[in-house]
PDB file of C-alpha atoms in Angstrom:
ATOM      1  CA  MET H   1      55.726  81.668 103.052  1.00 41.00           C
ATOM      2  CA  PRO H   2      56.306  78.337 104.832  1.00 44.00           C
ATOM      3  CA  SER H   3      55.613  78.601 108.552  1.00 49.00           C
ATOM      4  CA  SER H   4      58.996  77.042 109.319  1.00 51.00           C
ATOM      5  CA  GLU H   5      60.823  79.798 107.392  1.00 44.00           C
ATOM      6  CA  LEU H   6      58.768  82.540 109.018  1.00 43.00           C
ATOM      7  CA  ALA H   7      59.507  81.031 112.427  1.00 49.00           C
ATOM      8  CA  ARG H   8      63.230  81.024 111.613  1.00 49.00           C
ATOM      9  CA  LEU H   9      63.121  84.664 110.566  1.00 44.00           C
ATOM     10  CA  LYS H  10      61.152  85.704 113.602  1.00 48.00           C
ATOM     11  CA  ALA H  11      63.809  84.001 115.705  1.00 53.00           C
ATOM     12  CA  LEU H  12      66.167  86.745 114.468  1.00 48.00           C
ATOM     13  CA  ASP H  13      64.484  89.171 116.829  1.00 47.00           C
ATOM     14  CA  ALA H  14      66.010  92.638 116.514  1.00 44.00           C
ATOM     15  CA  SER H  15      66.348  92.843 120.299  1.00 46.00           C
ATOM     16  CA  LYS H  16      69.376  90.572 120.057  1.00 46.00           C
ATOM     17  CA  TYR H  17      71.133  93.301 118.072  1.00 44.00           C
ATOM     18  CA  ILE H  18      70.683  96.024 120.672  1.00 44.00           C
ATOM     19  CA  PRO H  19      74.278  95.494 121.940  1.00 48.00           C
ATOM     20  CA  PHE H  20      75.501  96.908 118.620  1.00 47.00           C
ATOM     21  CA  ASP H  21      74.292 100.334 119.770  1.00 51.00           C
ATOM     22  CA  SER H  22      76.160 100.137 123.055  1.00 53.00           C
ATOM     23  CA  VAL H  23      79.284  98.741 121.382  1.00 49.00           C
ATOM     24  CA  LEU H  24      79.260 101.523 118.817  1.00 50.00           C
ATOM     25  CA  GLN H  25      78.794 104.144 121.520  1.00 57.00           C
ATOM     26  CA  THR H  26      81.670 102.680 123.547  1.00 55.00           C
ATOM     27  CA  LEU H  27      83.976 102.623 120.528  1.00 49.00           C
ATOM     28  CA  GLN H  28      83.152 106.243 119.735  1.00 53.00           C
ATOM     29  CA  GLU H  29      83.873 107.256 123.331  1.00 58.00           C
ATOM     30  CA  TRP H  30      87.229 105.482 123.196  1.00 52.00           C
ATOM     31  CA  GLN H  31      88.001 107.128 119.888  1.00 51.00           C
ATOM     32  CA  ALA H  32      87.350 110.557 121.405  1.00 58.00           C
ATOM     33  CA  THR H  33      89.986 109.699 124.009  1.00 57.00           C
ATOM     34  CA  VAL H  34      92.720 108.229 121.802  1.00 50.00           C
ATOM     35  CA  GLY H  35      92.036 110.366 118.711  1.00 54.00           C
ATOM     36  CA  VAL H  36      91.121 109.436 115.160  1.00 52.00           C
ATOM     37  CA  THR H  37      93.249 106.639 113.729  1.00 57.00           C
ATOM     38  CA  PRO H  38      92.673 104.289 110.771  1.00 60.00           C
ATOM     39  CA  GLU H  39      92.388 101.368 113.233  1.00 60.00           C
ATOM     40  CA  TRP H  40      89.608 102.972 115.249  1.00 55.00           C
ATOM     41  CA  GLU H  41      87.819 104.218 112.140  1.00 63.00           C
ATOM     42  CA  GLY H  42      87.885 100.655 110.821  1.00 63.00           C
ATOM     43  CA  ARG H  43      86.432  99.222 114.036  1.00 61.00           C
ATOM     44  CA  ILE H  44      83.656 101.781 114.160  1.00 60.00           C
ATOM     45  CA  THR H  45      82.837 101.300 110.477  1.00 65.00           C
ATOM     46  CA  THR H  46      82.642  97.520 110.983  1.00 64.00           C
ATOM     47  CA  HIS H  47      80.177  97.853 113.845  1.00 59.00           C
ATOM     48  CA  ARG H  48      78.141 100.391 111.923  1.00 62.00           C
ATOM     49  CA  VAL H  49      77.834  97.939 109.046  1.00 60.00           C
ATOM     50  CA  ARG H  50      76.853  95.093 111.403  1.00 61.00           C
ATOM     51  CA  ARG H  51      74.282  97.279 113.111  1.00 62.00           C
ATOM     52  CA  SER H  52      72.912  98.365 109.735  1.00 60.00           C
ATOM     53  CA  ARG H  53      72.561  94.737 108.641  1.00 59.00           C
ATOM     54  CA  ALA H  54      70.691  93.941 111.847  1.00 62.00           C
ATOM     55  CA  MET H  55      68.371  96.919 111.407  1.00 64.00           C
ATOM     56  CA  ALA H  56      67.700  95.918 107.797  1.00 60.00           C
ATOM     57  CA  VAL H  57      66.588  92.454 108.925  1.00 60.00           C
ATOM     58  CA  ARG H  58      64.495  94.013 111.709  1.00 62.00           C
ATOM     59  CA  ASP H  59      62.684  96.345 109.297  1.00 63.00           C
ATOM     60  CA  HIS H  60      62.057  93.482 106.910  1.00 59.00           C
ATOM     61  CA  LEU H  61      60.688  91.313 109.716  1.00 60.00           C
ATOM     62  CA  LYS H  62      58.308  94.113 110.655  1.00 64.00           C
ATOM     63  CA  LEU H  63      57.008  94.145 107.086  1.00 59.00           C
ATOM     64  CA  LEU H  64      56.677  90.346 107.111  1.00 56.00           C
ATOM     65  CA  ALA H  65      54.680  90.533 110.334  1.00 60.00           C
ATOM     66  CA  GLU H  66      52.279  93.056 108.819  1.00 60.00           C
ATOM     67  CA  LEU H  67      51.795  90.883 105.740  1.00 54.00           C
ATOM     68  CA  ASP H  68      51.339  87.774 107.876  1.00 56.00           C
ATOM     69  CA  GLN H  69      48.559  89.550 109.782  1.00 60.00           C
ATOM     70  CA  GLY H  70      46.765  90.495 106.586  1.00 56.00           C
ATOM     71  CA  SER H  71      47.975  94.113 106.458  1.00 52.00           C
ATOM     72  CA  THR H  72      48.320  95.733 103.041  1.00 49.00           C
ATOM     73  CA  ALA H  73      51.650  97.543 103.040  1.00 47.00           C
ATOM     74  CA  SER H  74      51.013 100.787 101.184  1.00 49.00           C
ATOM     75  CA  SER H  75      54.702 101.042 100.274  1.00 51.00           C
ATOM     76  CA  LEU H  76      54.474  97.929  98.099  1.00 49.00           C
ATOM     77  CA  LEU H  77      52.679  97.809  94.776  1.00 49.00           C
ATOM     78  CA  VAL H  78      52.595  94.021  94.884  1.00 48.00           C
ATOM     79  CA  PRO H  79      53.109  92.453  98.343  1.00 50.00           C
ATOM     80  CA  PRO H  80      55.454  89.473  98.155  1.00 50.00           C
ATOM     81  CA  THR H  81      53.963  86.016  98.601  1.00 51.00           C
ATOM     82  CA  GLY H  82      57.181  84.758 100.145  1.00 54.00           C
ATOM     83  CA  VAL H  83      60.596  86.054 101.062  1.00 54.00           C
ATOM     84  CA  SER H  84      63.558  83.770 100.689  1.00 61.00           C
ATOM     85  CA  GLU H  85      66.890  83.951 102.433  1.00 63.00           C
ATOM     86  CA  THR H  86      68.358  85.066  99.108  1.00 73.00           C
ATOM     87  CA  THR H  87      65.983  88.031  99.060  1.00 69.00           C
ATOM     88  CA  ILE H  88      66.938  89.096 102.546  1.00 64.00           C
ATOM     89  CA  ASP H  89      70.612  88.717 101.669  1.00 71.00           C
ATOM     90  CA  ALA H  90      70.071  90.926  98.616  1.00 77.00           C
ATOM     91  CA  LEU H  91      68.350  93.514 100.817  1.00 73.00           C
ATOM     92  CA  VAL H  92      71.280  93.540 103.237  1.00 72.00           C
ATOM     93  CA  GLN H  93      73.781  93.752 100.361  1.00 79.00           C
ATOM     94  CA  THR H  94      71.923  96.792  99.019  1.00 81.00           C
ATOM     95  CA  GLN H  95      72.171  98.422 102.421  1.00 76.00           C
ATOM     96  CA  ASP H  96      75.859  97.545 102.629  1.00 77.00           C
ATOM     97  CA  ALA H  97      76.468  99.070  99.185  1.00 83.00           C
ATOM     98  CA  TYR H  98      74.658 102.216 100.293  1.00 82.00           C
ATOM     99  CA  LEU H  99      76.892 102.498 103.357  1.00 80.00           C
ATOM    100  CA  GLU H 100      79.984 101.968 101.222  1.00 85.00           C
ATOM    101  CA  ARG H 101      78.767 104.686  98.873  1.00 88.00           C
ATOM    102  CA  ARG H 102      78.237 107.120 101.730  1.00 86.00           C
ATOM    103  CA  HIS H 103      81.631 106.212 103.171  1.00 84.00           C
ATOM    104  CA  ALA H 104      83.296 106.832  99.799  1.00 87.00           C
ATOM    105  CA  GLN H 105      81.538 110.194  99.495  1.00 88.00           C
ATOM    106  CA  THR H 106      82.725 111.170 102.963  1.00 88.00           C
ATOM    107  CA  LYS H 107      86.294 110.129 102.153  1.00 89.00           C
ATOM    108  CA  HIS H 108      86.181 112.086  98.888  1.00 89.00           C
ATOM    109  CA  THR H 109      84.924 115.184 100.678  1.00 87.00           C
ATOM    110  CA  LYS H 110      87.655 114.913 103.308  1.00 91.00           C
ATOM    111  CA  ALA H 111      90.321 114.330 100.651  1.00 89.00           C
ATOM    112  CA  ALA H 112      89.084 117.298  98.610  1.00 88.00           C
ATOM    113  CA  ASP H 113      89.138 119.564 101.674  1.00 90.00           C
ATOM    114  CA  ASP H 114      92.645 118.371 102.551  1.00 91.00           C
ATOM    115  CA  HIS H 115      93.885 118.895  98.987  1.00 91.00           C
ATOM    116  CA  ARG H 116      92.327 122.357  98.908  1.00 91.00           C
ATOM    117  CA  SER H 117      93.984 123.396 102.147  1.00 92.00           C
ATOM    118  CA  LYS H 118      97.352 122.064 100.937  1.00 94.00           C
ATOM    119  CA  TYR H 119      97.458 123.920  97.637  1.00 94.00           C
ATOM    120  CA  LEU H 120      96.294 127.147  99.266  1.00 95.00           C
ATOM    121  CA  LEU H 121      99.060 126.755 101.850  1.00 96.00           C
ATOM    122  CA  GLU H 122     101.589 126.127  99.075  1.00 96.00           C
ATOM    123  CA  TRP H 123     100.384 129.266  97.278  1.00 97.00           C
ATOM    124  CA  GLN H 124     100.776 131.318 100.461  1.00 96.00           C
ATOM    125  CA  GLU H 125     104.282 129.966 101.045  1.00 96.00           C
ATOM    126  CA  ARG H 126     105.290 130.884  97.506  1.00 96.00           C
ATOM    127  CA  ALA H 127     103.775 134.325  97.974  1.00 97.00           C
ATOM    128  CA  LYS H 128     106.006 134.849 101.016  1.00 96.00           C
ATOM    129  CA  LEU H 129     109.074 134.111  98.917  1.00 95.00           C
ATOM    130  CA  HIS H 130     107.989 136.502  96.178  1.00 96.00           C
ATOM    131  CA  SER H 131     107.419 139.241  98.762  1.00 96.00           C
ATOM    132  CA  GLU H 132     111.190 139.699  98.800  1.00 94.00           C
ATOM    133  CA  ARG H 133     111.495 140.118  95.032  1.00 95.00           C
ATOM    134  CA  ALA H 134     111.612 143.355  93.080  1.00 95.00           C
ATOM    135  CA  PRO H 135     108.465 144.186  91.068  1.00 96.00           C
ATOM    136  CA  VAL H 136     110.544 144.603  87.902  1.00 96.00           C
ATOM    137  CA  ASP H 137     111.834 141.052  88.212  1.00 96.00           C
ATOM    138  CA  MET H 138     108.360 139.592  88.671  1.00 96.00           C
ATOM    139  CA  LEU H 139     106.931 141.580  85.758  1.00 97.00           C
ATOM    140  CA  SER H 140     109.804 140.481  83.549  1.00 96.00           C
ATOM    141  CA  GLY H 141     109.254 136.860  84.575  1.00 96.00           C
ATOM    142  CA  LEU H 142     105.582 136.989  83.582  1.00 96.00           C
ATOM    143  CA  TRP H 143     106.437 138.577  80.231  1.00 95.00           C
ATOM    144  CA  HIS H 144     109.043 135.916  79.475  1.00 95.00           C
ATOM    145  CA  SER H 145     106.495 133.219  80.339  1.00 94.00           C
ATOM    146  CA  GLY H 146     104.398 134.312  77.359  1.00 94.00           C
ATOM    147  CA  LEU H 147     102.033 136.899  78.836  1.00 95.00           C
ATOM    148  CA  SER H 148     101.790 140.215  77.031  1.00 94.00           C
ATOM    149  CA  TRP H 149     101.907 143.512  78.882  1.00 95.00           C
ATOM    150  CA  ARG H 150      98.199 143.883  78.148  1.00 95.00           C
ATOM    151  CA  ASP H 151      97.584 140.449  79.685  1.00 94.00           C
ATOM    152  CA  ILE H 152      99.539 141.383  82.783  1.00 96.00           C
ATOM    153  CA  ALA H 153      97.695 144.689  83.120  1.00 96.00           C
ATOM    154  CA  ARG H 154      94.324 142.933  82.945  1.00 95.00           C
ATOM    155  CA  LEU H 155      95.373 140.381  85.557  1.00 95.00           C
ATOM    156  CA  LEU H 156      96.435 143.163  87.910  1.00 96.00           C
ATOM    157  CA  LYS H 157      93.362 145.275  87.041  1.00 94.00           C
ATOM    158  CA  VAL H 158      95.431 148.281  85.994  1.00 96.00           C
ATOM    159  CA  SER H 159      96.274 150.063  82.753  1.00 95.00           C
ATOM    160  CA  VAL H 160      99.118 149.101  80.442  1.00 96.00           C
ATOM    161  CA  ALA H 161     100.589 152.547  81.137  1.00 96.00           C
ATOM    162  CA  ALA H 162     100.799 151.723  84.845  1.00 96.00           C
ATOM    163  CA  VAL H 163     102.646 148.493  84.068  1.00 96.00           C
ATOM    164  CA  GLN H 164     105.111 150.392  81.861  1.00 95.00           C
ATOM    165  CA  LYS H 165     105.803 152.846  84.686  1.00 96.00           C
ATOM    166  CA  TRP H 166     106.567 149.990  87.076  1.00 96.00           C
ATOM    167  CA  ARG H 167     108.869 148.466  84.484  1.00 94.00           C
ATOM    168  CA  SER H 168     110.811 151.700  84.396  1.00 93.00           C
ATOM    169  CA  GLY H 169     111.279 151.571  88.160  1.00 90.00           C
ATOM    170  CA  GLU H 170     108.368 153.643  89.473  1.00 93.00           C
ATOM    171  CA  LYS H 171     107.293 152.547  92.937  1.00 94.00           C
ATOM    172  CA  MET H 172     104.200 150.356  93.216  1.00 95.00           C
ATOM    173  CA  SER H 173     101.567 150.771  95.897  1.00 95.00           C
ATOM    174  CA  SER H 174     101.442 148.006  98.491  1.00 95.00           C
ATOM    175  CA  LYS H 175      98.064 146.898  97.105  1.00 96.00           C
ATOM    176  CA  ASN H 176      99.341 146.532  93.547  1.00 96.00           C
ATOM    177  CA  PHE H 177     102.495 144.818  94.768  1.00 97.00           C
ATOM    178  CA  ALA H 178     100.359 142.280  96.645  1.00 97.00           C
ATOM    179  CA  HIS H 179      98.309 141.627  93.497  1.00 96.00           C
ATOM    180  CA  LEU H 180     101.467 141.053  91.469  1.00 97.00           C
ATOM    181  CA  ARG H 181     103.105 138.860  94.111  1.00 97.00           C
ATOM    182  CA  ASP H 182      99.966 136.753  94.577  1.00 97.00           C
ATOM    183  CA  PHE H 183      99.519 136.088  90.872  1.00 97.00           C
ATOM    184  CA  VAL H 184     103.182 135.210  90.341  1.00 97.00           C
ATOM    185  CA  ALA H 185     102.869 132.771  93.259  1.00 97.00           C
ATOM    186  CA  ALA H 186      99.677 131.330  91.752  1.00 96.00           C
ATOM    187  CA  TYR H 187     101.374 130.967  88.377  1.00 96.00           C
ATOM    188  CA  ASP H 188     104.284 129.100  89.982  1.00 95.00           C
ATOM    189  CA  THR H 189     101.959 126.851  91.987  1.00 96.00           C
ATOM    190  CA  ILE H 190      99.981 125.736  88.937  1.00 95.00           C
ATOM    191  CA  ALA H 191     103.107 125.355  86.801  1.00 94.00           C
ATOM    192  CA  ALA H 192     104.661 123.122  89.461  1.00 94.00           C
ATOM    193  CA  HIS H 193     101.711 120.737  89.322  1.00 94.00           C
ATOM    194  CA  LYS H 194     101.000 121.034  85.600  1.00 92.00           C
ATOM    195  CA  PRO H 195     104.407 120.516  83.957  1.00 90.00           C
ATOM    196  CA  GLY H 196     104.324 120.986  80.228  1.00 88.00           C
ATOM    197  CA  VAL H 197     101.193 123.139  80.301  1.00 91.00           C
ATOM    198  CA  ASP H 198     101.506 126.604  78.780  1.00 94.00           C
ATOM    199  CA  ILE H 199      99.938 128.597  81.614  1.00 94.00           C
ATOM    200  CA  ALA H 200      99.997 131.805  79.580  1.00 93.00           C
ATOM    201  CA  SER H 201      97.706 130.174  77.005  1.00 94.00           C
ATOM    202  CA  TRP H 202      95.684 128.088  79.458  1.00 95.00           C
ATOM    203  CA  ILE H 203      94.607 131.137  81.389  1.00 95.00           C
ATOM    204  CA  ASP H 204      92.703 132.446  78.343  1.00 94.00           C
ATOM    205  CA  ILE H 205      91.065 129.182  77.234  1.00 94.00           C
ATOM    206  CA  PRO H 206      87.282 129.229  77.868  1.00 95.00           C
ATOM    207  CA  ILE H 207      86.253 126.959  80.726  1.00 95.00           C
ATOM    208  CA  LEU H 208      83.394 125.694  78.577  1.00 93.00           C
ATOM    209  CA  THR H 209      83.103 125.909  74.798  1.00 88.00           C
ATOM    210  CA  ASP H 210      81.027 128.872  73.588  1.00 86.00           C
ATOM    211  CA  VAL H 211      80.996 130.446  77.061  1.00 92.00           C
ATOM    212  CA  PRO H 212      83.406 133.421  77.212  1.00 91.00           C
ATOM    213  CA  VAL H 213      84.572 132.804  80.770  1.00 95.00           C
ATOM    214  CA  THR H 214      88.224 131.930  81.301  1.00 95.00           C
ATOM    215  CA  PRO H 215      90.482 131.191  84.272  1.00 96.00           C
ATOM    216  CA  ARG H 216      91.684 134.792  83.933  1.00 96.00           C
ATOM    217  CA  ASP H 217      88.134 136.022  84.614  1.00 96.00           C
ATOM    218  CA  ILE H 218      87.978 133.949  87.799  1.00 96.00           C
ATOM    219  CA  TRP H 219      91.287 135.387  89.000  1.00 96.00           C
ATOM    220  CA  VAL H 220      90.355 138.969  88.157  1.00 96.00           C
ATOM    221  CA  LYS H 221      87.062 138.540  89.994  1.00 94.00           C
ATOM    222  CA  GLY H 222      89.122 137.872  93.098  1.00 93.00           C
ATOM    223  CA  ASP H 223      88.286 134.224  93.730  1.00 94.00           C
ATOM    224  CA  PRO H 224      91.634 132.393  94.077  1.00 94.00           C
ATOM    225  CA  LYS H 225      89.992 129.343  95.701  1.00 94.00           C
ATOM    226  CA  LEU H 226      87.808 128.746  92.643  1.00 96.00           C
ATOM    227  CA  PHE H 227      90.763 129.534  90.373  1.00 97.00           C
ATOM    228  CA  PHE H 228      92.903 126.842  92.019  1.00 96.00           C
ATOM    229  CA  GLU H 229      90.044 124.365  92.266  1.00 94.00           C
ATOM    230  CA  TYR H 230      89.542 124.575  88.509  1.00 95.00           C
ATOM    231  CA  ALA H 231      93.277 124.369  87.839  1.00 94.00           C
ATOM    232  CA  LEU H 232      94.239 121.652  90.326  1.00 93.00           C
ATOM    233  CA  GLY H 233      91.021 120.058  91.564  1.00 88.00           C
ATOM    234  CA  ASP H 234      88.398 117.814  89.981  1.00 84.00           C
ATOM    235  CA  MET H 235      85.565 120.309  89.703  1.00 89.00           C
ATOM    236  CA  LYS H 236      83.527 119.976  86.515  1.00 92.00           C
ATOM    237  CA  PRO H 237      83.435 122.988  84.152  1.00 94.00           C
ATOM    238  CA  GLU H 238      79.686 123.480  84.687  1.00 95.00           C
ATOM    239  CA  THR H 239      80.181 123.479  88.453  1.00 95.00           C
ATOM    240  CA  VAL H 240      82.969 126.054  88.132  1.00 96.00           C
ATOM    241  CA  LEU H 241      80.700 128.301  86.075  1.00 96.00           C
ATOM    242  CA  ASP H 242      77.861 127.847  88.572  1.00 95.00           C
ATOM    243  CA  ALA H 243      80.182 129.101  91.308  1.00 95.00           C
ATOM    244  CA  PHE H 244      81.481 131.941  89.150  1.00 96.00           C
ATOM    245  CA  ASP H 245      78.104 133.117  87.841  1.00 95.00           C
ATOM    246  CA  PRO H 246      74.924 131.221  88.810  1.00 94.00           C
ATOM    247  CA  ASP H 247      73.130 132.940  85.906  1.00 93.00           C
ATOM    248  CA  TRP H 248      75.691 131.962  83.243  1.00 94.00           C
ATOM    249  CA  ARG H 249      73.342 129.711  81.275  1.00 91.00           C
ATOM    250  CA  ARG H 250      70.883 132.496  80.607  1.00 89.00           C
ATOM    251  CA  ARG H 251      73.564 135.141  80.281  1.00 87.00           C
ATOM    252  CA  TYR H 252      75.804 133.341  77.796  1.00 85.00           C
ATOM    253  CA  ARG H 253      73.568 130.779  76.118  1.00 72.00           C
ATOM    254  CA  ASP H 254      70.649 132.991  75.263  1.00 59.00           C
ATOM    255  CA  ASP H 255      69.909 132.790  71.538  1.00 56.00           C
ATOM    256  CA  GLY H 256      70.118 136.575  71.329  1.00 57.00           C
ATOM    257  CA  PHE H 257      73.819 136.643  72.171  1.00 58.00           C
ATOM    258  CA  GLU H 258      77.018 135.222  70.725  1.00 63.00           C
ATOM    259  CA  ALA H 259      80.664 134.939  71.734  1.00 64.00           C
ATOM    260  CA  PHE H 260      83.329 136.680  69.667  1.00 68.00           C
ATOM    261  CA  VAL H 261      87.043 137.427  69.668  1.00 72.00           C
ATOM    262  CA  GLY H 262      87.872 141.126  69.679  1.00 72.00           C
ATOM    263  CA  THR H 263      90.675 142.864  67.814  1.00 70.00           C
ATOM    264  CA  ASP H 264      92.815 142.567  70.942  1.00 67.00           C
ATOM    265  CA  GLY H 265      92.344 138.795  70.967  1.00 66.00           C
ATOM    266  CA  VAL H 266      90.087 138.855  74.021  1.00 64.00           C
ATOM    267  CA  LEU H 267      86.848 136.873  74.135  1.00 64.00           C
ATOM    268  CA  GLY H 268      83.649 138.856  74.526  1.00 67.00           C
ATOM    269  CA  ILE H 269      79.876 138.606  74.146  1.00 63.00           C
ATOM    270  CA  ARG H 270      77.544 140.660  71.968  1.00 66.00           C
ATOM    271  CA  THR H 271      73.985 140.627  70.628  1.00 63.00           C
ATOM    272  CA  LYS H 272      73.448 138.751  67.391  1.00 64.00           C
ATOM    273  CA  ASP H 273      72.553 140.612  64.226  1.00 59.00           C
ATOM    274  CA  ARG H 274      68.924 140.070  63.282  1.00 45.00           C
TER     275      ARG H 274
END
């Protein structure tokens, strides 16, 4: 590397960038006072990027100093014979892209958490409204939506006979009423955000082909958060199954088992005939 270029790079001593730390700290202290706003987040992000660029140059200068003194940097397979301004710019751009990536991941996480809290709140609000309805009306509504009495019984984890008794006016326990109210509210919530989708059919469609796990199974297991995340979020099918049953790959994709549809139209799993 030409001595003039090395001298120019060394002139960019990292000590001149120390104020970035104090500026960032001051901005964060002010933010704690005024609260989080897009304006303050933007200012802090800008200074973080500037500080990162300065640190990237500093680290690269440290490496250059080691090479200039005859050190063999173990982190490099082939030590560079010269580093141009373009190379340093590329290094800084890589660091910038990394920061942007982390920022995007943070924003996605925050947005996902916010979305999750909103649809759970909506579900709870709908459940409050259905608390004032008669069980017979809610059962009738589910049946008219396309669910059979057997489907409804499975969703509520009771027998078909119990459902028939409630239809005839027999009093429900508070626990069973809550189960019915909560599912009707969940049905309404998904239908409101998925217009045109046949929820009665969707609830029995396998989450992943050849794996007999459906949205109904998630609901019956008692995991409404996962149920809604699959229905309204952006969670991948494999991730949903991992959350539902971490052992699903071995359990359902073992060569000794196969999925089948029973006489009642319900998916199941059984050993293969040898």
